[in-house]
Structure formats: C-alpha cells, structure tokens
Short mmCIF file of C-alpha atoms in Angstrom, two decimals:
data_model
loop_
_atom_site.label_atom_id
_atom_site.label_comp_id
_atom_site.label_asym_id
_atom_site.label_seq_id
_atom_site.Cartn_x
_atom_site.Cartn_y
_atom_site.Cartn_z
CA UNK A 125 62.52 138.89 156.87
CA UNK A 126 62.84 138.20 152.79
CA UNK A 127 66.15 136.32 151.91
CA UNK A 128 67.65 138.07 149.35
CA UNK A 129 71.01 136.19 149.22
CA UNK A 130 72.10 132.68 148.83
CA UNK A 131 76.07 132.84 149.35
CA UNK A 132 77.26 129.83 149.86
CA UNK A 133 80.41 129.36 147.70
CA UNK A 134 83.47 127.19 148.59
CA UNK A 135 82.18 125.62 152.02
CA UNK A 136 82.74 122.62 151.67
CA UNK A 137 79.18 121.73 151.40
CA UNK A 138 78.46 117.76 150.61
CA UNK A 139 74.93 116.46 149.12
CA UNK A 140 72.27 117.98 146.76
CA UNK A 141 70.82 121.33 146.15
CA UNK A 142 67.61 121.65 147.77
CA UNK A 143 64.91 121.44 146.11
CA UNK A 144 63.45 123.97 148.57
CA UNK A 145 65.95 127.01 147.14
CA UNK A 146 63.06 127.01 144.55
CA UNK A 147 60.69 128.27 147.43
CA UNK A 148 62.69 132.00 147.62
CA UNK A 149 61.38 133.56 144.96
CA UNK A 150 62.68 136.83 146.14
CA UNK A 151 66.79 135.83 145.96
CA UNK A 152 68.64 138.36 143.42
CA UNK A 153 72.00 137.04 144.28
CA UNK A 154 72.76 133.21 144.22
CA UNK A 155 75.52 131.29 144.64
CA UNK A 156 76.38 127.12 146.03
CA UNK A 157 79.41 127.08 143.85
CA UNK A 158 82.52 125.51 144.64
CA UNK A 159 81.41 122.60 146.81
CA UNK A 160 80.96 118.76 146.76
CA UNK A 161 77.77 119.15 145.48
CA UNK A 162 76.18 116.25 143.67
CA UNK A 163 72.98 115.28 142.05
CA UNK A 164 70.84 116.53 139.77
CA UNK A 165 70.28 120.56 139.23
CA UNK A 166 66.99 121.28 140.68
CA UNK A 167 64.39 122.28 138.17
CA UNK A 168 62.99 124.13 140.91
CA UNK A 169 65.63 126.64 140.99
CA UNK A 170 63.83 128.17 137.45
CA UNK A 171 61.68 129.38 140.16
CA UNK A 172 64.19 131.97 141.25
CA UNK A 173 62.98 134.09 138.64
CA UNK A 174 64.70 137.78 140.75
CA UNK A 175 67.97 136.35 140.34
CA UNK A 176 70.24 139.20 138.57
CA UNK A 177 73.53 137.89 139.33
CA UNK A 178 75.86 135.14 140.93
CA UNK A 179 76.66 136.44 144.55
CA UNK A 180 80.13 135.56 143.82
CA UNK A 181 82.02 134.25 140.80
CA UNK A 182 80.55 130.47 141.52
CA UNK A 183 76.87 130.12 140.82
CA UNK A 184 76.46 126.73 139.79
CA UNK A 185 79.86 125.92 139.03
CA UNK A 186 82.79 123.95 140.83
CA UNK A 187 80.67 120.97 142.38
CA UNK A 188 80.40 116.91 141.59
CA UNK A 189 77.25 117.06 139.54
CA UNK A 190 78.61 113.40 137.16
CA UNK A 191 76.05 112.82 134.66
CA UNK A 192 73.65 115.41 135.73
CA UNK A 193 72.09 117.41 132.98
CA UNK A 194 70.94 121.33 132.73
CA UNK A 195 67.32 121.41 133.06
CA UNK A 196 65.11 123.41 130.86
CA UNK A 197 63.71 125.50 133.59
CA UNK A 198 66.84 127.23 134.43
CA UNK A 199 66.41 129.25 130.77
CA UNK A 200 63.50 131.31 133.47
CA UNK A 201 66.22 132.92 134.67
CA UNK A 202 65.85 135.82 132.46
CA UNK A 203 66.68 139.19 134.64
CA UNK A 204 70.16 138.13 134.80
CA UNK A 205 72.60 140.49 133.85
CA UNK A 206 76.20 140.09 134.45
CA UNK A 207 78.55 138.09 136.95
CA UNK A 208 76.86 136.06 135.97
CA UNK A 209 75.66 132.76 134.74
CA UNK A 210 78.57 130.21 135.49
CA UNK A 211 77.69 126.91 135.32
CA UNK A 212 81.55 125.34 134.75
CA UNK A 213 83.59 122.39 135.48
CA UNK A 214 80.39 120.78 136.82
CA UNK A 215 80.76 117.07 135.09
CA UNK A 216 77.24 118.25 133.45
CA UNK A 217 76.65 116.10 130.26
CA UNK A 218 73.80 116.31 127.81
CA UNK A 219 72.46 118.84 125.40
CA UNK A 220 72.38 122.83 126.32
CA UNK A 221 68.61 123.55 126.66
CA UNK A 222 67.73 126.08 123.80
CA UNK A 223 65.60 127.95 126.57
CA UNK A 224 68.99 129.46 128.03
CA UNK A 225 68.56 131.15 124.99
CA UNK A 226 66.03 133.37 126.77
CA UNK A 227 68.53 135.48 129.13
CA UNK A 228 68.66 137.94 126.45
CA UNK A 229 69.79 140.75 128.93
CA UNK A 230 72.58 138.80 129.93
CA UNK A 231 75.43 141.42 129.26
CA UNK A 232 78.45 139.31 130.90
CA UNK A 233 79.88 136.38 131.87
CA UNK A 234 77.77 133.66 130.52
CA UNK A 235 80.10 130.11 131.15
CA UNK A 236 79.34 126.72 130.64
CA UNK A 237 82.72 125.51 129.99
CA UNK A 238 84.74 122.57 131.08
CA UNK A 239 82.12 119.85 131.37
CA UNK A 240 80.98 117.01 128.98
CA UNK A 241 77.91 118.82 127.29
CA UNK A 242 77.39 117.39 123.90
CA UNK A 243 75.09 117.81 120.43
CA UNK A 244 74.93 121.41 119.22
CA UNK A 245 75.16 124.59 120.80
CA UNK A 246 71.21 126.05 120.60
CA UNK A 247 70.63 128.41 117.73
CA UNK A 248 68.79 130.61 120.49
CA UNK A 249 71.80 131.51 121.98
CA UNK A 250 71.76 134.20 119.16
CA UNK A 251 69.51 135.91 121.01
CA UNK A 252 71.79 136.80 123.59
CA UNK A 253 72.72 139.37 121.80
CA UNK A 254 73.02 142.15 124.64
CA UNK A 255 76.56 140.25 125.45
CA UNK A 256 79.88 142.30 125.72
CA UNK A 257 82.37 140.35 127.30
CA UNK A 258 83.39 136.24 128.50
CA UNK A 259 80.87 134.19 126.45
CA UNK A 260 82.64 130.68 127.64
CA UNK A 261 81.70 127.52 125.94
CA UNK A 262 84.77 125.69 125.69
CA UNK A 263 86.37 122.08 126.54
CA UNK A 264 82.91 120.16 125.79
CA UNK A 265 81.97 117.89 123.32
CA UNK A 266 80.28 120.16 121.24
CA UNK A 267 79.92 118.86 117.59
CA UNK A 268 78.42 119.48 114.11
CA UNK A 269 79.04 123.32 113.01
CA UNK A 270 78.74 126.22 115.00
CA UNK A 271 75.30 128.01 114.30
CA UNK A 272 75.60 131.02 111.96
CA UNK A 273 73.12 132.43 114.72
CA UNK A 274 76.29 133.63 117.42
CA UNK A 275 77.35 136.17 114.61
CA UNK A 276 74.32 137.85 116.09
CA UNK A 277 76.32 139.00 119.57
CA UNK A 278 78.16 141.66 117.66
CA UNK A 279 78.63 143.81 120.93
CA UNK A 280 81.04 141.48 122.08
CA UNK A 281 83.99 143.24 123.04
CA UNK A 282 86.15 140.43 124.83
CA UNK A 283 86.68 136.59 125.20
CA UNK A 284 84.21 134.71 123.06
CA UNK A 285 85.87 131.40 122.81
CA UNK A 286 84.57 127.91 121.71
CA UNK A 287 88.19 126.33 121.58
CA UNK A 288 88.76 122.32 122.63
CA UNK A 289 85.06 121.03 121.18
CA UNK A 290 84.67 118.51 118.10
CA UNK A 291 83.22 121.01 116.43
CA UNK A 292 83.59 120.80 112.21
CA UNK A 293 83.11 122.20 109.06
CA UNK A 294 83.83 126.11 108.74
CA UNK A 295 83.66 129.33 110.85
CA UNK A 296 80.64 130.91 109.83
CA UNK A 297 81.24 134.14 107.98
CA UNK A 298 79.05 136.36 110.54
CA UNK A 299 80.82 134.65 113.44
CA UNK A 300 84.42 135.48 111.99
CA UNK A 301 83.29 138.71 111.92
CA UNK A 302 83.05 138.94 115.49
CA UNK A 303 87.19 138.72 115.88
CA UNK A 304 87.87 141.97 114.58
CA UNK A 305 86.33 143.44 117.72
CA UNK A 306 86.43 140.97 119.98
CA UNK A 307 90.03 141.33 122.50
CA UNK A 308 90.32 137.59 122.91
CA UNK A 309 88.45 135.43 119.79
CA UNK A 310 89.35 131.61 119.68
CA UNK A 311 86.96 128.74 117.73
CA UNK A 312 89.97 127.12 115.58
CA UNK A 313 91.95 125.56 118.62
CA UNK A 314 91.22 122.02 119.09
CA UNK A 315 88.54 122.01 116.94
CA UNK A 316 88.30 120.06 113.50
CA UNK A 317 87.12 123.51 111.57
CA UNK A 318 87.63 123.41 108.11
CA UNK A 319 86.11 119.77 107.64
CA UNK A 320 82.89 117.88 107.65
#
C-alpha cells in the first residue's frame, strides 16, 4: 500500500533522518519532530514534493541537529499549506535558503525560530504572501535590515514577529504597516532597530 503518513513526533527517536524518507514521494503529512535527532537535514526530503502539512505540530523541529544547515532543496516543498512548516529550536545555523521563498501557498504557520541561523532573512520570503497567521522568525542571529520585501504579506492577520535577532537600522515603512492588522506584531524587541 502507498504511505501517506510519516508521524513520528516525540519518540524518542536517536540518529539521523533517513535519507530513504526521500524515496515516498507520495507522503502529504510529515512529521520526526521532537526527538534526538542529529545530523544533517536530508536534501532528499525536497523529494517529498505531496507534502501539504506537518502531521502534527513538529515537522522538523525539536531534535539535536548542532551545526546542521537548511538545505536548498527543502524550498521544493511548495504544496504546503498550513500546520505547517516548523523547523524550530533545531541548533540549525547558517543562512535561510532564498528557495523557501517558493512555498508561496503557505497560508500558516511558517517557524524557523529559536536556532542560530544567521546573514539576512531572503528577500523571497516576500513572496509568501498568501500568509495569515504565525510567521516565526525569532531568537536567531539575524542581522543587517529587515528586507522591505515582508511588507508584501499584508494578509497577515496574527503573530508576525522577528523579536531577539541583531537586526539594525529601521523598520521598513511597508513592514510597519503590517501592525495595524496584525493581532500580535513585534520586530523592535531585542533588536538594535533604529541604528546602523
């Protein structure tokens, strides 16, 4: 029979990801959060090309992945939606691929806080622009300014938060804009905004 779900969230699982996830190309629903996962993130999962959503609230997120960087391919994963792309308090360092950029249906939950990611955030991620609610991209090391390009998720409704980066210089004016509809808005916490 076709696998259609990978739930495997909080199990205590040790080691790497297999490679071989990259194999079941007809999984909508994916999940190996919350383990003791370590290693690298499989390029092959940007194989996985069906996924719509995290099978759970874990996706990627929760495991021992020190030092480990995003890979490229995973901005494939374009049919997801919502619930949605967490890839969180993962010990992931590096830059944010600008292919994530991509997952421009992605309508909720798109969370890559609470690792070490550094540089800028991608000017892509403008494109996600079909987001309403819990775009996540705080405590990193995110620096420089923030691209004028988020002002572009104006359907945004609630939590779009940057707080606890390095970021500097000032809010952009299009971004700002975003807080009068958005139910929980924070960039200015932590930050260095209003200085170069």
């Amino acid at each position: 029979s076709t696998v259609t779900t990978i739930g495997y969230s909080s199990q205590g699982y040790t080691g790497t990801i297999p490679t071989e996830f990259g194999l079941l190309t007809d999984v909508t629903q994916f999940d190996v959060g919350y383990n003791e996962l370590t290693g690298n993130l499989p390029t092959q999962l940007g194989r996985m090309t069906k996924i719509v959503t995290a099978a759970d609230y874990g996706f990627l997120s929760g495991n021992e992945h020190d030092g480990a960087t995003i890979p490229t391919e995973l901005g494939a994963l374009t049919g997801m939606t919502y619930g949605g792309y967490f890839i969180y308090t993962s010990k992931l360092e590096g830059t944010v691929p600008s292919e994530l950029g991509r997952m421009s249906v992605m309508a909720s939950r798109f969370h890559l806080n609470n690792n070490k990611l550094n540089s800028t955030i991608p000017t892509q991620f403008g494109q996600l622009n079909q987001m309403k609610s819990y775009f996540h991209l705080v405590s990193n090391q995110f620096s420089s300014t923030i691209p004028t390009q988020l002002g572009q998720l104006v359907q945004m409704i609630t939590t779009f938060v940057l707080y606890s980066n390095s970021f500097c210089g000032g809010v952009p004016t299009q971004v700002q804009a975003l807080s009068n509809g958005v139910a929980t808005w924070d960039i200015t916490t932590g930050n260095s905004i209003g200085t170069m």
